Coordinates of C-alpha atoms in Angstrom, one line a residue:
M1 CA 47.2 94.9 48.0
R2 CA 44.6 93.3 50.3
G3 CA 42.5 92.4 47.2
L4 CA 45.4 90.7 45.6
S5 CA 46.1 88.7 48.7
T6 CA 42.4 87.7 48.9
C7 CA 42.5 86.5 45.2
L8 CA 45.7 84.5 45.8
L9 CA 44.2 82.9 48.9
F10 CA 41.0 82.1 47.0
L11 CA 42.9 80.4 44.2
G12 CA 44.9 78.4 46.7
L13 CA 41.8 77.3 48.5
T14 CA 40.0 76.1 45.4
R15 CA 42.4 73.4 44.4
A16 CA 40.8 70.0 44.6
A17 CA 42.4 66.9 46.2
D18 CA 41.2 63.5 44.9
V19 CA 40.5 60.8 47.5
Y20 CA 40.7 57.1 46.6
L21 CA 39.0 54.7 49.1
N22 CA 38.8 51.0 49.4
P23 CA 36.3 49.6 50.1
P24 CA 34.6 52.5 48.3
E25 CA 32.0 54.6 50.1
L26 CA 28.8 55.9 48.6
L27 CA 29.5 59.7 48.9
P28 CA 28.8 62.9 47.0
A29 CA 31.4 63.7 44.3
H30 CA 32.6 66.8 46.1
L31 CA 32.8 67.5 49.9
S32 CA 34.0 70.3 52.0
P33 CA 37.4 69.9 53.8
H34 CA 35.6 69.4 57.1
Q35 CA 33.3 66.7 55.6
A36 CA 36.3 65.1 54.0
S37 CA 38.0 64.9 57.4
Q38 CA 35.0 63.3 58.9
V39 CA 34.7 60.7 56.1
L40 CA 38.4 59.8 56.2
A41 CA 38.3 59.5 60.0
A42 CA 35.3 57.1 59.8
H43 CA 36.8 55.1 57.0
L44 CA 40.2 54.7 58.8
G45 CA 38.6 53.9 62.2
L46 CA 39.6 57.2 63.8
D47 CA 36.1 58.7 64.1
R48 CA 36.1 58.5 67.9
F49 CA 38.3 61.7 67.8
E50 CA 35.9 63.6 65.6
Q51 CA 33.0 65.8 66.6
M52 CA 29.9 66.0 64.5
S53 CA 28.9 69.4 63.1
K54 CA 26.1 70.7 61.0
Q55 CA 28.1 69.9 57.9
S56 CA 29.0 66.3 58.9
A57 CA 25.4 65.7 60.1
K58 CA 24.4 65.7 56.5
L59 CA 26.4 62.5 56.1
D60 CA 25.2 60.9 59.3
H61 CA 23.3 58.1 57.4
I62 CA 26.6 57.1 55.7
F63 CA 28.4 56.7 59.0
T64 CA 25.4 54.7 60.4
E65 CA 25.4 52.3 57.4
R66 CA 29.2 51.9 57.7
D67 CA 29.0 51.0 61.4
F68 CA 26.2 48.5 60.7
V69 CA 28.2 46.5 58.1
A70 CA 31.6 46.9 59.8
S71 CA 32.8 43.8 61.6
G72 CA 36.1 42.1 62.7
N73 CA 39.5 43.6 63.2
Q74 CA 40.2 46.4 60.7
N75 CA 43.6 47.8 59.6
A76 CA 44.2 51.1 58.0
L77 CA 46.6 52.5 55.4
L78 CA 46.7 56.2 54.5
L79 CA 48.9 57.4 51.6
L80 CA 49.7 60.9 50.3
V81 CA 50.9 61.2 46.6
D82 CA 51.5 64.0 44.2
E83 CA 48.7 64.0 41.7
R84 CA 51.1 64.2 38.7
Y85 CA 52.4 60.8 39.6
A86 CA 49.4 59.2 41.2
R87 CA 48.3 57.2 38.1
D88 CA 51.8 55.8 37.8
V89 CA 51.5 54.0 41.2
L90 CA 47.7 53.3 41.3
P91 CA 46.0 50.3 39.6
P92 CA 43.9 51.5 36.6
T93 CA 40.8 50.0 38.1
L94 CA 41.0 52.3 41.2
L95 CA 39.0 55.4 40.7
P96 CA 38.6 58.6 42.9
N97 CA 35.8 58.3 45.4
F98 CA 35.4 62.0 46.0
S99 CA 37.3 65.3 46.0
F100 CA 37.6 68.3 48.3
N101 CA 39.2 71.7 48.3
E102 CA 42.6 71.6 49.9
P103 CA 45.0 74.5 50.6
S104 CA 48.3 72.9 50.0
E105 CA 50.6 69.9 50.4
D106 CA 51.5 71.2 53.9
Y107 CA 47.8 71.0 54.9
L108 CA 47.6 67.3 53.9
S109 CA 51.0 66.6 55.5
A110 CA 49.7 68.0 58.8
F111 CA 46.5 66.0 58.4
L112 CA 48.6 62.8 57.8
K113 CA 50.6 63.5 61.0
M114 CA 47.5 64.1 63.0
C115 CA 45.9 60.8 61.9
T116 CA 49.2 58.9 62.7
R117 CA 49.2 60.4 66.2
R118 CA 45.5 59.5 66.8
A119 CA 46.1 56.0 65.5
T120 CA 48.5 55.3 68.4
H121 CA 45.4 55.3 70.6
V122 CA 43.5 52.8 68.4
F123 CA 46.0 50.4 66.7
S124 CA 48.6 48.2 68.4
H125 CA 51.3 48.8 65.7
I126 CA 52.1 52.0 63.8
F127 CA 54.3 51.9 60.6
A128 CA 56.1 55.0 59.6
S129 CA 58.7 55.8 57.0
R130 CA 62.2 54.8 58.1
S131 CA 65.7 55.3 56.9
V132 CA 67.1 52.4 55.0
S133 CA 70.7 52.1 53.9
T134 CA 71.4 51.3 50.3
Q135 CA 73.8 48.5 51.4
G136 CA 72.3 45.0 51.4
V137 CA 69.1 45.9 49.4
P138 CA 67.0 43.1 48.0
R139 CA 68.3 41.6 44.7
A140 CA 65.2 42.9 42.9
L141 CA 66.0 46.5 43.9
D142 CA 69.8 46.4 43.7
I143 CA 69.6 49.0 41.0
F144 CA 69.0 51.5 43.9
S145 CA 72.2 50.5 45.6
A146 CA 73.9 53.8 44.8
P147 CA 74.1 55.8 48.1
T148 CA 72.0 58.8 47.1
P149 CA 69.3 60.6 49.1
V150 CA 66.6 59.8 46.6
N151 CA 67.5 56.1 46.5
E152 CA 67.5 55.9 50.3
A153 CA 64.1 57.7 50.5
F154 CA 62.6 55.2 48.1
L155 CA 64.0 52.2 49.9
G156 CA 62.7 53.5 53.2
E157 CA 59.2 54.0 51.8
I158 CA 58.9 50.7 50.0
S159 CA 60.3 48.9 53.0
T160 CA 57.6 50.5 55.2
L161 CA 54.9 49.4 52.8
T162 CA 56.3 45.9 52.6
D163 CA 56.6 45.6 56.3
Y164 CA 53.0 46.8 56.7
I165 CA 51.6 44.3 54.2
D166 CA 53.5 41.4 55.7
A167 CA 52.5 42.1 59.2
H168 CA 49.7 40.0 60.8
V169 CA 48.6 42.4 63.7
D170 CA 46.2 45.2 63.9
R171 CA 48.1 48.1 62.4
F172 CA 48.1 51.6 60.9
A173 CA 50.4 53.2 58.4
G174 CA 50.5 56.8 57.3
L175 CA 53.0 57.5 54.5
H176 CA 53.8 60.5 52.3
I177 CA 55.2 59.1 49.1
T178 CA 57.9 61.7 48.2
S179 CA 60.5 59.5 46.5
I180 CA 58.5 59.0 43.3
P181 CA 58.5 62.7 42.3
R182 CA 62.2 62.9 43.3
L183 CA 63.1 59.9 41.1
A184 CA 61.2 61.5 38.2
V185 CA 63.2 64.7 38.6
S186 CA 66.5 62.9 39.1
Y187 CA 66.3 60.2 36.5
G188 CA 63.3 60.9 34.3
R189 CA 59.9 59.2 34.0
E190 CA 61.2 56.9 31.3
S191 CA 64.2 55.8 33.2
E192 CA 64.5 52.2 34.5
L193 CA 64.8 53.3 38.1
Y194 CA 61.6 55.3 37.9
L195 CA 59.6 52.5 36.2
L196 CA 60.9 49.9 38.6
A197 CA 60.0 52.2 41.6
T198 CA 56.5 52.8 40.4
R199 CA 55.9 49.1 39.7
A200 CA 57.1 48.3 43.3
V201 CA 54.8 50.9 44.8
R202 CA 51.8 49.8 42.6
G203 CA 52.4 46.2 43.6
A204 CA 52.3 47.2 47.3
V205 CA 49.1 49.1 46.7
E206 CA 47.5 46.2 44.9
A207 CA 48.4 43.9 47.8
A208 CA 46.8 46.2 50.3
L209 CA 43.7 46.5 48.1
S210 CA 43.4 42.7 48.0
D211 CA 43.5 42.4 51.8
R212 CA 39.9 42.7 53.0
S213 CA 41.1 43.7 56.5
V214 CA 42.8 46.8 55.2
R215 CA 40.8 50.0 54.9
F216 CA 42.7 52.0 52.2
A217 CA 42.8 55.7 51.6
L218 CA 45.0 57.7 49.2
L219 CA 45.0 61.5 48.9
T220 CA 46.5 63.4 46.0
Y221 CA 47.7 67.0 46.1
T222 CA 48.8 69.6 43.6
S223 CA 52.5 70.7 44.0
S224 CA 53.8 73.8 42.3
S225 CA 55.8 76.9 43.4
A226 CA 53.0 79.2 42.5
Q227 CA 50.3 77.3 44.4
K228 CA 52.6 77.0 47.4
R229 CA 52.8 80.8 47.8
A230 CA 49.0 81.2 48.4
P231 CA 49.0 79.2 51.7
Q232 CA 52.1 81.0 52.8
L233 CA 50.2 84.3 52.5
S234 CA 47.4 82.9 54.7
Q235 CA 50.0 81.5 57.1
Q236 CA 51.9 84.8 57.5
S237 CA 48.7 86.8 57.8
P238 CA 46.1 84.4 59.3
N239 CA 44.1 87.4 60.4
P240 CA 43.5 86.1 63.9
A241 CA 40.6 87.9 65.3
T242 CA 40.0 88.6 69.0
V243 CA 36.3 88.0 69.3
Q244 CA 33.7 87.5 72.0
Q245 CA 31.8 84.3 72.6
T246 CA 29.0 84.1 75.1
S247 CA 28.8 80.3 75.6
T248 CA 32.5 79.3 76.0
R249 CA 35.8 80.9 77.0
L250 CA 37.3 83.0 74.3
P251 CA 40.5 81.5 72.8
K252 CA 43.4 83.9 72.4
V253 CA 43.6 83.3 68.7
C254 CA 40.9 82.4 66.2
Y255 CA 42.4 81.5 62.8
A256 CA 41.0 82.6 59.5
S257 CA 41.3 79.1 57.9
E258 CA 41.5 75.5 58.9
Y259 CA 45.0 75.3 57.4
A260 CA 46.2 78.2 59.5
C261 CA 44.7 76.6 62.6
L262 CA 46.4 73.3 62.0
N263 CA 49.7 75.0 61.2
G264 CA 49.6 77.5 64.0
T265 CA 48.6 74.9 66.7
N266 CA 50.7 72.0 65.5
A267 CA 47.4 70.2 64.6
C268 CA 46.1 70.9 68.1
F269 CA 49.0 68.9 69.5
G270 CA 47.3 65.8 68.2
H271 CA 44.7 66.1 71.0
G272 CA 41.9 67.8 69.1
S273 CA 40.7 69.1 65.7
C274 CA 40.2 72.5 64.1
L275 CA 36.5 73.4 63.9
S276 CA 34.8 76.5 62.5
T277 CA 33.0 78.8 64.8
T278 CA 31.0 81.9 64.2
T279 CA 31.8 85.1 66.0
Q280 CA 31.1 88.8 65.7
A281 CA 34.0 89.1 63.3
G282 CA 32.7 86.2 61.1
E283 CA 33.7 82.6 60.7
C284 CA 37.1 81.4 62.1
F285 CA 38.7 78.2 63.3
V286 CA 39.7 77.1 66.8
C287 CA 40.9 73.9 68.4
S288 CA 38.2 71.6 69.8
C289 CA 40.0 69.5 72.4
E290 CA 39.2 65.8 72.9
T291 CA 39.2 63.2 75.7
T292 CA 41.6 60.3 75.4
K293 CA 42.7 57.4 77.5
S294 CA 46.3 56.7 78.6
E295 CA 48.0 53.3 78.4
S296 CA 46.9 52.5 81.9
G297 CA 43.3 53.3 81.0
Q298 CA 43.0 56.6 82.8
T299 CA 40.9 59.3 81.2
Q300 CA 42.9 62.3 79.9
I301 CA 41.0 65.6 79.4
W302 CA 42.9 68.1 77.2
V303 CA 42.5 71.8 77.5
G304 CA 44.1 75.0 76.3
D305 CA 43.9 77.1 73.2
M306 CA 46.1 74.4 71.4
C307 CA 45.0 71.4 73.5
E308 CA 48.5 71.4 74.8
R309 CA 47.9 70.5 78.5
Q310 CA 45.8 68.1 80.6
D311 CA 42.9 69.3 82.8
V312 CA 43.8 68.4 86.4
S313 CA 41.1 70.6 88.0
S314 CA 38.6 67.8 88.3
P315 CA 40.9 65.3 90.1
F316 CA 42.2 68.2 92.3
I317 CA 38.7 69.2 93.3
L318 CA 37.8 65.6 94.0
L319 CA 40.9 65.2 96.1
V320 CA 40.4 68.4 98.1
G321 CA 36.7 67.6 98.6
T322 CA 37.6 64.1 99.9
V323 CA 40.3 65.4 102.3
T324 CA 38.0 68.1 103.6
T325 CA 35.2 65.7 104.2
L326 CA 37.5 63.3 106.1
F327 CA 38.7 66.2 108.3
L328 CA 35.2 67.2 109.1
L329 CA 34.2 63.7 110.0
M330 CA 37.2 63.3 112.2
G331 CA 36.6 66.6 113.9
G332 CA 32.9 65.8 114.5
S333 CA 33.8 62.3 115.8
I334 CA 36.4 63.7 118.3
S335 CA 34.0 66.5 119.4
L336 CA 31.2 63.9 120.0
L337 CA 33.4 61.6 122.0
Y338 CA 34.7 64.5 124.1
S339 CA 31.2 65.7 124.9
I340 CA 30.0 62.2 125.9
G341 CA 33.0 61.7 128.2
S342 CA 32.6 65.0 130.1
Q343 CA 28.8 64.6 130.7
G344 CA 27.8 63.7 134.4
F345 CA 25.4 61.0 135.5
P346 CA 21.7 61.9 136.0
S347 CA 20.8 62.9 139.5
I348 CA 18.3 60.0 139.9
L349 CA 21.1 57.5 139.3
T350 CA 23.4 59.3 141.7
G351 CA 20.7 59.6 144.4
G352 CA 19.6 56.0 144.1
T353 CA 23.1 54.8 144.6
A354 CA 23.8 56.9 147.6
G355 CA 20.5 55.9 149.4
A356 CA 21.3 52.2 148.9
L357 CA 24.7 52.6 150.5
R358 CA 23.3 54.4 153.6
K359 CA 20.6 51.7 154.2
E360 CA 23.2 49.0 154.5

């Protein structure tokens, strides 16, 4: 039984996700999931939250070249699309930049949410999918006026893309395009609704590609019931190992895969990333917490096995040390003043004064 689970997990982990970038990056054709995360973070302007590892160090020259040529305000757009429908919404001239092994659609959804949370610390405006009523839709899309869930989902996604493209502020949008597969299932890929929807999404993508201030990234995923069962096996049996580490405090759970770590820690609560570590039990994944800044500019240090709380030990130690020092200074000053006030005059001064009085 364990062998079967291992085989299913291996099959689930070997599915490739294609990544489309604009402007394109000079990269190897295939990357590891951790390298892909590093590249996407750098491409979208979120690399301040990433930590370099031995794997990402191999691509250090790429990041250096990118930082050298980057200039001006940059915006970012991250899309997630089912690979079966990707070519229907992408311009034919846009080709995959690289691919990487991904466990499931859930893994990429968690990655999308993590990027959106991190973008709130970098960009002024964040665009996310919103609910749009089928009443009062634009004339060009009045065919979607029927109040059905799939129509409302499409109108919400295309409205978000349109609002993003029309905005003139530094901005980020992370969007999972789910309405296109649902329209294909509901009406068919040859239906007028599906063709109009794909043309609308493709037009939005082309508008984003023509805007030089927008750094564009699109990830595809494989969606099928058989392939979804493999990540669920790893999620139900992540094989957390209680291991010993000599250099750092031991986390309570060390996950068997990056997907299990992201899922089990809610993507490290958006305050860190899942990194691999080597223990006596082998390789596993734990949260590596980050340091962020609040809206008021204060530094926030996140700690915990899931980066779920702030570290207040340093401010507390500083406060206690300052108060203790003040008390010691006050006590020393009072003691010094008391000793000076109680000390008598020297005898030579007292004798001299007395002699002078008797002579008179």
